[in-house]
mmCIF file of C-alpha atoms in Angstrom:
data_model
loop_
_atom_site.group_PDB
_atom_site.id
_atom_site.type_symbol
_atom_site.label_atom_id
_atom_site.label_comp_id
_atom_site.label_asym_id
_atom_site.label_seq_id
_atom_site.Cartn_x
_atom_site.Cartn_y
_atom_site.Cartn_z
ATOM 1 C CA UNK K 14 -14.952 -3.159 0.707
ATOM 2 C CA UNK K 15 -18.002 -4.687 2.552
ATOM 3 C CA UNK K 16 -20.295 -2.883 3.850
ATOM 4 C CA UNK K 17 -21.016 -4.021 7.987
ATOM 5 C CA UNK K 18 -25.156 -4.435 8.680
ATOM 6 C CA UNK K 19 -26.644 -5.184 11.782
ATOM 7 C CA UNK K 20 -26.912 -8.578 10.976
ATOM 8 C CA UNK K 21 -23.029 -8.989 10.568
ATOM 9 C CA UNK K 22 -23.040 -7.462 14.219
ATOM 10 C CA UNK K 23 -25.815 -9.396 15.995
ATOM 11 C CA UNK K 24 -23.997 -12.824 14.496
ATOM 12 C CA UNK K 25 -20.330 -11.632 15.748
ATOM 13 C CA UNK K 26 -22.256 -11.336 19.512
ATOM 14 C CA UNK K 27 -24.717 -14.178 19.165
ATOM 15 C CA UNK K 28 -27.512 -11.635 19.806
ATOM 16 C CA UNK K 29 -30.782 -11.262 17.708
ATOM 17 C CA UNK K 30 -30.811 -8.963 15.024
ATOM 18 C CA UNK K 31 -33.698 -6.691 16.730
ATOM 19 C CA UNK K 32 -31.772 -6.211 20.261
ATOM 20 C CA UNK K 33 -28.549 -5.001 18.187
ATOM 21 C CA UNK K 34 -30.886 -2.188 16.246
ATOM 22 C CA UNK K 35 -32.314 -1.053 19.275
ATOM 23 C CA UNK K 36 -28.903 -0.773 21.315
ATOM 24 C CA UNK K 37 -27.378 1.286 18.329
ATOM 25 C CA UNK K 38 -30.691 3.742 18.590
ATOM 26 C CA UNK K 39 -30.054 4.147 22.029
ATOM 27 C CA UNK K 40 -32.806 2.217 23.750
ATOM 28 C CA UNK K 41 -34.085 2.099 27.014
ATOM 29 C CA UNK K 42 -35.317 -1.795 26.147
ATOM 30 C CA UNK K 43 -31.625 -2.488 25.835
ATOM 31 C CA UNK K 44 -29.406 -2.637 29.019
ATOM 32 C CA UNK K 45 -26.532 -0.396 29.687
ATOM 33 C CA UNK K 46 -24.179 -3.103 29.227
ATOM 34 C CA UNK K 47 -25.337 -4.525 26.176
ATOM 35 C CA UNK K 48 -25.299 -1.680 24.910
ATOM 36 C CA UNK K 49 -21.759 -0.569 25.231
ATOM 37 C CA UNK K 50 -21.199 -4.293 24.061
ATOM 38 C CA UNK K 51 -23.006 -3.846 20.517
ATOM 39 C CA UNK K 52 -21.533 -0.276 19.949
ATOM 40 C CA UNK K 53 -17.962 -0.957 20.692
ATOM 41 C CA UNK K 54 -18.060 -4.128 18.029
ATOM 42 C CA UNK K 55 -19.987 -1.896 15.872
ATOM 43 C CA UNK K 56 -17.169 0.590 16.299
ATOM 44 C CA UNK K 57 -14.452 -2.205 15.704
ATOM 45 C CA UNK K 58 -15.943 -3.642 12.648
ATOM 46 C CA UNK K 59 -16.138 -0.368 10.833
ATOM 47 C CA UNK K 60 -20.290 -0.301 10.960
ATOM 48 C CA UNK K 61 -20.498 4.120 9.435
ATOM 49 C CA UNK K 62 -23.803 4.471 10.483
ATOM 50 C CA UNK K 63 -23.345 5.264 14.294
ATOM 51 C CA UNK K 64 -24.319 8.592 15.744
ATOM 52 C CA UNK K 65 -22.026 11.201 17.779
ATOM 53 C CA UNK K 66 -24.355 11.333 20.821
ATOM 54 C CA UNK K 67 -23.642 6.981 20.992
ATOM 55 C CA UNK K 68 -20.291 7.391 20.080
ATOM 56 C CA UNK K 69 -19.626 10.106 23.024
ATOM 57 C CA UNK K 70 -21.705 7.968 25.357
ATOM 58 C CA UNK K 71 -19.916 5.076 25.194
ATOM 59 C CA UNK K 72 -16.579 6.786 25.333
ATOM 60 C CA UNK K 73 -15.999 6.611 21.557
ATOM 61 C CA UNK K 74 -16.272 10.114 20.109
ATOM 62 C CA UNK K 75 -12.268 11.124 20.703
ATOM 63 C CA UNK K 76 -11.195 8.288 18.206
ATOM 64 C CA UNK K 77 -14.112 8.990 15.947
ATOM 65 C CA UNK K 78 -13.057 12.857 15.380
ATOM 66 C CA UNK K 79 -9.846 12.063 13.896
ATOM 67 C CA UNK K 80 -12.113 9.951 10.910
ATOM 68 C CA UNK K 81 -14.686 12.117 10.003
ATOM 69 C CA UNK K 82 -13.970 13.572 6.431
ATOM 70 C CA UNK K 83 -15.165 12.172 3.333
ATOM 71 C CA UNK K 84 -13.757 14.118 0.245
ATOM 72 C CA UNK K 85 -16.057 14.161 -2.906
ATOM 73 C CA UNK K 86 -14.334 14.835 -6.298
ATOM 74 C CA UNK K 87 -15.803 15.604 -9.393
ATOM 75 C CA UNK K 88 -15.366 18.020 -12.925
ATOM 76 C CA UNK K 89 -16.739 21.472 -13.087
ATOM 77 C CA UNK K 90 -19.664 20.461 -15.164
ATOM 78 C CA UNK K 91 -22.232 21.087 -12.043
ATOM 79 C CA UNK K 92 -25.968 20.880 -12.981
ATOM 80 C CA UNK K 93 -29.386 20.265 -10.688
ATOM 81 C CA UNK K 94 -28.992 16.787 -11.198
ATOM 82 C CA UNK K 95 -25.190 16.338 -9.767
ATOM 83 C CA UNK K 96 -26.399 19.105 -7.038
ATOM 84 C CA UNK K 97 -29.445 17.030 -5.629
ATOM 85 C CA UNK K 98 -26.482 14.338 -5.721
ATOM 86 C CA UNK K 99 -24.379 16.561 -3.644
ATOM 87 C CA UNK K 100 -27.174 17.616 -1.089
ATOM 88 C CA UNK K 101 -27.803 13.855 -0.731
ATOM 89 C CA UNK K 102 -24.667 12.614 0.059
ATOM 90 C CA UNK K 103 -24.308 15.194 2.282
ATOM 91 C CA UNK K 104 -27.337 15.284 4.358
ATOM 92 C CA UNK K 105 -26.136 10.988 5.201
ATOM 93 C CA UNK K 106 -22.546 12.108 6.251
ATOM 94 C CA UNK K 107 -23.946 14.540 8.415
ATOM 95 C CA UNK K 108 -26.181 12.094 10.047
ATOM 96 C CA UNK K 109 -23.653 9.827 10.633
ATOM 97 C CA UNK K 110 -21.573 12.327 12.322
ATOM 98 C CA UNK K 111 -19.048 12.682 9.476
ATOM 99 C CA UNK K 112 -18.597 16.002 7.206
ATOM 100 C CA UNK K 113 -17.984 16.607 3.582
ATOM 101 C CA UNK K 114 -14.876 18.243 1.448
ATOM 102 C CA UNK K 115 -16.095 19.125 -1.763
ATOM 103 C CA UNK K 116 -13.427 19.346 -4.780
ATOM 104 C CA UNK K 117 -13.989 20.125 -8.108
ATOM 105 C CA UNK K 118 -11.386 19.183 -10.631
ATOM 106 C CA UNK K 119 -9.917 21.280 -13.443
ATOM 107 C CA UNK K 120 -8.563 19.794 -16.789
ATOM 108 C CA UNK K 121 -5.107 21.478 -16.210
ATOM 109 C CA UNK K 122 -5.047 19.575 -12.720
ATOM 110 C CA UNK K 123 -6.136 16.590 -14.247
ATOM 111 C CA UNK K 124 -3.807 16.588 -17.157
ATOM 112 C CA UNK K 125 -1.023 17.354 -14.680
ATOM 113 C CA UNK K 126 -1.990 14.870 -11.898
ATOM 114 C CA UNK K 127 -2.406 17.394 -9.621
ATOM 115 C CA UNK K 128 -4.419 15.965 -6.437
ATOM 116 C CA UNK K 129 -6.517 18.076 -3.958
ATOM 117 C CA UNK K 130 -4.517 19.611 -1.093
ATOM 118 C CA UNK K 131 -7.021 17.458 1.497
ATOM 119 C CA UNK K 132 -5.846 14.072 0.189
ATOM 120 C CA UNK K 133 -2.454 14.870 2.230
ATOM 121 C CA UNK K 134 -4.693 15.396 5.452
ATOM 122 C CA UNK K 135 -6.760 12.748 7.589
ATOM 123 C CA UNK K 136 -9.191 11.963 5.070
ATOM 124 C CA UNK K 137 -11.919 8.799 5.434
ATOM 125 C CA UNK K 138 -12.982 8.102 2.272
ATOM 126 C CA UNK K 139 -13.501 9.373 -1.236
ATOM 127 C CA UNK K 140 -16.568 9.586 -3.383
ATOM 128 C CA UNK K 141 -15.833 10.277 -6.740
ATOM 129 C CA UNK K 142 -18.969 12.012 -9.329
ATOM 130 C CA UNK K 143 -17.270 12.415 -12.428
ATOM 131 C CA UNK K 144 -15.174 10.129 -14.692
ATOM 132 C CA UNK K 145 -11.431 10.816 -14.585
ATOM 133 C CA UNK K 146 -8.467 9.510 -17.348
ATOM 134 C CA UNK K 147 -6.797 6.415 -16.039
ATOM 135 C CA UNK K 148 -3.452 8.116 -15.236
ATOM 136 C CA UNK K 149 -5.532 10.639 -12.752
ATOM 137 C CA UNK K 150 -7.762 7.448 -11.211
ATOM 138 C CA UNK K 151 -4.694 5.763 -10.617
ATOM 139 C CA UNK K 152 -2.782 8.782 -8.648
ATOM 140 C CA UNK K 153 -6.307 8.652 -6.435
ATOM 141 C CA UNK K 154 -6.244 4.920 -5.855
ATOM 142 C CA UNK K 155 -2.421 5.104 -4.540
ATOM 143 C CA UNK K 156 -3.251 6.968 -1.876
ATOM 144 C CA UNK K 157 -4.435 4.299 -0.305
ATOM 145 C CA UNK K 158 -8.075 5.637 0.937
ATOM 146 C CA UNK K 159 -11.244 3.971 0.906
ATOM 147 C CA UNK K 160 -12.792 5.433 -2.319
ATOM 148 C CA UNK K 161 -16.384 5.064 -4.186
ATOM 149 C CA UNK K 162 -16.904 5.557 -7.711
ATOM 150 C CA UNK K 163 -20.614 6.643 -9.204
ATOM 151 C CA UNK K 164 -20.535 5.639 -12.495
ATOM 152 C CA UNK K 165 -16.807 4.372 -14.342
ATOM 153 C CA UNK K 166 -14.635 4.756 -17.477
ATOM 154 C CA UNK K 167 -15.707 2.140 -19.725
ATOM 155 C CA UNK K 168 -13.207 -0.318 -19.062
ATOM 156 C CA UNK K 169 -14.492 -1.073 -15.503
ATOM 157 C CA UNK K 170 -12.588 -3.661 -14.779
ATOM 158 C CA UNK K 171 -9.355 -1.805 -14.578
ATOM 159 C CA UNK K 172 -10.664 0.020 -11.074
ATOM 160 C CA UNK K 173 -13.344 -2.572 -9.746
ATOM 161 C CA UNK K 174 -10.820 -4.580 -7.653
ATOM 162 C CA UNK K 175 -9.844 -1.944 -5.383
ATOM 163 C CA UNK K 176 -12.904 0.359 -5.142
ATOM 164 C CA UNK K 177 -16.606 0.380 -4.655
ATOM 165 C CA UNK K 178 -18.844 1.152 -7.543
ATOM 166 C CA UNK K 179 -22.017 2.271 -8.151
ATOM 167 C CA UNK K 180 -23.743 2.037 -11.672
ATOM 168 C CA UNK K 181 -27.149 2.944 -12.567
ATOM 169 C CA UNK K 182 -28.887 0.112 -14.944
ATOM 170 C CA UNK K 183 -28.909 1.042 -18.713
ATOM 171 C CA UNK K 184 -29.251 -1.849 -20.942
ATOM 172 C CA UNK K 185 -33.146 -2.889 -19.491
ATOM 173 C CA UNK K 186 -34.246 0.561 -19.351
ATOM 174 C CA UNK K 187 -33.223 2.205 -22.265
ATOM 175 C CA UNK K 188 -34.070 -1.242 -24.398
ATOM 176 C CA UNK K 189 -37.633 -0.884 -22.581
ATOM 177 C CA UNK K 190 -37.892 3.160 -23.592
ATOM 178 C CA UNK K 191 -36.976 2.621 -27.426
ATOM 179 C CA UNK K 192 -39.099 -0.741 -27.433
ATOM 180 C CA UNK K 193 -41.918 1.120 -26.497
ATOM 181 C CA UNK K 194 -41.567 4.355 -28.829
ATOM 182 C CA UNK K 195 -40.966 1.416 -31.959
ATOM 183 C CA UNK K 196 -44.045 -0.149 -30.331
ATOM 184 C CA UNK K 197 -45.733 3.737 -31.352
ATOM 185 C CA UNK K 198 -45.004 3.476 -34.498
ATOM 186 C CA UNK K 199 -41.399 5.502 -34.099
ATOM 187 C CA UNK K 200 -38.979 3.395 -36.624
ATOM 188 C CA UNK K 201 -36.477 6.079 -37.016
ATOM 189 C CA UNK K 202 -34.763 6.606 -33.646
ATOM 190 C CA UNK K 203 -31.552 8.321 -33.184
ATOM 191 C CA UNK K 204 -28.725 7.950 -30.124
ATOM 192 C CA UNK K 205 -26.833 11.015 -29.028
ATOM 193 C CA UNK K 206 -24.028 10.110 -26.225
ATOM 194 C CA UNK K 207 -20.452 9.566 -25.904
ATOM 195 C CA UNK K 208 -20.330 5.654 -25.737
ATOM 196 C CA UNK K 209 -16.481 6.416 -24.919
ATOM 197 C CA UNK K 210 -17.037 8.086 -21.811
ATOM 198 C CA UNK K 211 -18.474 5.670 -18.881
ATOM 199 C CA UNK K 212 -19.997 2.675 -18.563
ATOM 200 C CA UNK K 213 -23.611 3.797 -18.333
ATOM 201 C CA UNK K 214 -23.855 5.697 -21.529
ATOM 202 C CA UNK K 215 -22.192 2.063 -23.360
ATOM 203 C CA UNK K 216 -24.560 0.221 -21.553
ATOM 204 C CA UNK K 217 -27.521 2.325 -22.721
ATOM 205 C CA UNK K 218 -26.354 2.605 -26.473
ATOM 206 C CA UNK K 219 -26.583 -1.375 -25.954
ATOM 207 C CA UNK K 220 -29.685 -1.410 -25.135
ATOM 208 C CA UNK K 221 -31.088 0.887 -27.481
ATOM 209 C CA UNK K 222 -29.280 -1.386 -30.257
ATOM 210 C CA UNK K 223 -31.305 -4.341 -28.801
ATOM 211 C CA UNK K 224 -34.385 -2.915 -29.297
ATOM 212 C CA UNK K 225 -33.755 -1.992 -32.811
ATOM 213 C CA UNK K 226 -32.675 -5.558 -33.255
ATOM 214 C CA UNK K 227 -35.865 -7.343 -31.566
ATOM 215 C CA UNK K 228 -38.188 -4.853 -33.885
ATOM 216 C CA UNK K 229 -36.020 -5.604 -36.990
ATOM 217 C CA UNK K 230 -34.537 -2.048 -37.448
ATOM 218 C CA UNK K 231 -30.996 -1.641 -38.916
ATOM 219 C CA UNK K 232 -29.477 0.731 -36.719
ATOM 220 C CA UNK K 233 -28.906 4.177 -38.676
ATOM 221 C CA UNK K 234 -25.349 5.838 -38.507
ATOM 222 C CA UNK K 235 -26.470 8.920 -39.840
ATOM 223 C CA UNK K 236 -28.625 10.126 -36.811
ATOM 224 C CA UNK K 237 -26.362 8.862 -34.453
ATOM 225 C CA UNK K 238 -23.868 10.802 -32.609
ATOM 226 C CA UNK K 239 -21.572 8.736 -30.187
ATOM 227 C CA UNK K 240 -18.958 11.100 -29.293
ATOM 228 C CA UNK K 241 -18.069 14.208 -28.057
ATOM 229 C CA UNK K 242 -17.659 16.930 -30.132
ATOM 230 C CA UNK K 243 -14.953 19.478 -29.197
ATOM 231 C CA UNK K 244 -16.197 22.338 -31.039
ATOM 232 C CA UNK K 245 -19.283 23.531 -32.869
ATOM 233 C CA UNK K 246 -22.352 21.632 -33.637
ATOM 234 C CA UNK K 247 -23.496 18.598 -36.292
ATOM 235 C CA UNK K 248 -26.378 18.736 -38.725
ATOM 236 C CA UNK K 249 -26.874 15.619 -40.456
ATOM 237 C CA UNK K 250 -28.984 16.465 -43.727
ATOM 238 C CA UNK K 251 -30.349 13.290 -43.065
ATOM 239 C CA UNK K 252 -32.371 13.875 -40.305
ATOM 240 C CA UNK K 253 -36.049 14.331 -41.255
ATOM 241 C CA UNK K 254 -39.335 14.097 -39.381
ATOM 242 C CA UNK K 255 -40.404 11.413 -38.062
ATOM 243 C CA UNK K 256 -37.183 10.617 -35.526
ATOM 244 C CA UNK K 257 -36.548 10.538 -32.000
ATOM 245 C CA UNK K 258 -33.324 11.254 -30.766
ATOM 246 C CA UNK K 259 -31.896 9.922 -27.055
ATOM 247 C CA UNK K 260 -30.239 12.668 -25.378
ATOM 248 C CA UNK K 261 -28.016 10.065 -23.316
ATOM 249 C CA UNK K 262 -25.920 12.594 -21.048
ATOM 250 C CA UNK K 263 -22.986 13.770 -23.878
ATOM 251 C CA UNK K 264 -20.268 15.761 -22.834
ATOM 252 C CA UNK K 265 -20.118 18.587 -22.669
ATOM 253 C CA UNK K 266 -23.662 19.161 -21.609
ATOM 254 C CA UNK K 267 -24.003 22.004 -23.744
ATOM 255 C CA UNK K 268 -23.742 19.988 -27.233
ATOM 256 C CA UNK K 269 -26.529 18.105 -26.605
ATOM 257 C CA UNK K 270 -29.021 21.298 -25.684
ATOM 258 C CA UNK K 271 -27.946 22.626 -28.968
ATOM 259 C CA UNK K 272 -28.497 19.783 -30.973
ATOM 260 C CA UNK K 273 -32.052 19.640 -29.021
ATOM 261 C CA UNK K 274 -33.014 23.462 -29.709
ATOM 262 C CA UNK K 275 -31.593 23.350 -33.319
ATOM 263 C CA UNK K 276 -33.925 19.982 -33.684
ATOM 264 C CA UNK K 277 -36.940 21.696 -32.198
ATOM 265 C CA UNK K 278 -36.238 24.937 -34.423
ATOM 266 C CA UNK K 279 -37.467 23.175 -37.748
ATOM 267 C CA UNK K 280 -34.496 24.399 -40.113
#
């Protein structure tokens, strides 16, 4: 699913790339003509970032309101993080004249297959925050709707032919981070996240295992925790000052406060 830029505008029209920009703001530099010329391709090769008031003004906005709902799925697991998400996403939909259906997901609807009710209506796209089992990605995906993943299962490659996806780099950053606490002296450095999960948390456990390579560190099983507990918490009689433990976003969130508070408590 490419994503149409000016640029793939102004060379469908033969026009330069700054007259294009400056019809689609609504210039007065721009003639009328032009223009309705540059919004109605726009329009026709699926550019999103068009407003209402040039939609309506070029005679658009009556086939525009029947595409205007994005529906964004994710687990009940909310925190500030996934909210600032949220408020993003939904401050650029608004600007570009289209609104948002939030839907969290339960695990009996997930287990069951059991899709939101506003899949069956006139829906534009979907955005999906949270990682899903295959089975419940794969009812999504057959309805047919443009749909955007942030973040994926692990096996990525069984979704990245027929959606978008958006991944945050792990393997640099987190190699960098534990690098630099070896570099402080720090030689016995622990990783708590569910490698299982997504592709982010793998690609971050990756990294950190580079680093401990490159500095000559065997990589410690006993202060590592790489996946999510059910019930209850672990204390590895192991662990002793000095450590430092990543705290690489485990499921559920609350296992990984606990192991945190219990860590800070001393026993």
């Amino acid at each position: 699913m490419k994503r149409v830029t000016i640029q793939d505008i102004a060379r469908e029209l033969n026009l330069s790339r700054n007259t294009v920009s400056k019809a689609l703001r609504d210039s007065d530099q721009v003639s009328y003509e032009t223009k309705c010329m540059v919004i109605k391709k726009a329009y026709e090769m699926g550019y999103t970032k068009l407003s209402p008031a040039v939609l309506k003004q070029s005679g658009l906005s009556t086939v525009s309101d029947k595409i205007k709902t994005v529906v964004v799925l994710l687990k009940r697991e909310i925190s500030l993080f996934w909210n600032s998400i949220i408020m993003g996403i939904s401050e650029e939909l608004n600007r570009c004249g289209f609104k948002l259906q939030l839907n969290f997901i339960s695990e009996e609807d997930e287990k069951n297959l059991v899709l939101p009710l506003d899949l069956e209506e006139d829906v534009s796209g979907i955005i999906i925050l949270s990682v899903f089992s295959q089975n419940y990605i794969e009812k999504i995906l057959k309805q047919n709707i443009p749909t955007v993943f942030l973040d994926a299962p692990g096996n990525v490659e069984t979704i990245a032919h027929h959606s978008d996806i958006v991944l945050c780099e792990g393997i640099n950053s987190v190699k960098a981070i534990t690098s630099d606490l070896i570099s402080r002296g720090m030689k016995k450095i622990g990783f708590i996240g569910d490698i299982t999960y997504c592709r982010t948390i793998n690609d971050r456990y990756q990294g950190y295992l580079k680093a401990l390579e490159e500095a000559g560190i065997e990589a410690d099983n006993s202060i590592m925790l790489r996946t999510t507990l059910k019930t209850g918490i672990m204390r590895p009689r192991k662990w002793k000052r000095p450590w430092m433990v990543f705290r690489i976003f485990l499921k559920p969130l609350s296992v990984p406060m606990m192991t945190l508070r219990w860590m800070s408590s001393g026993i």
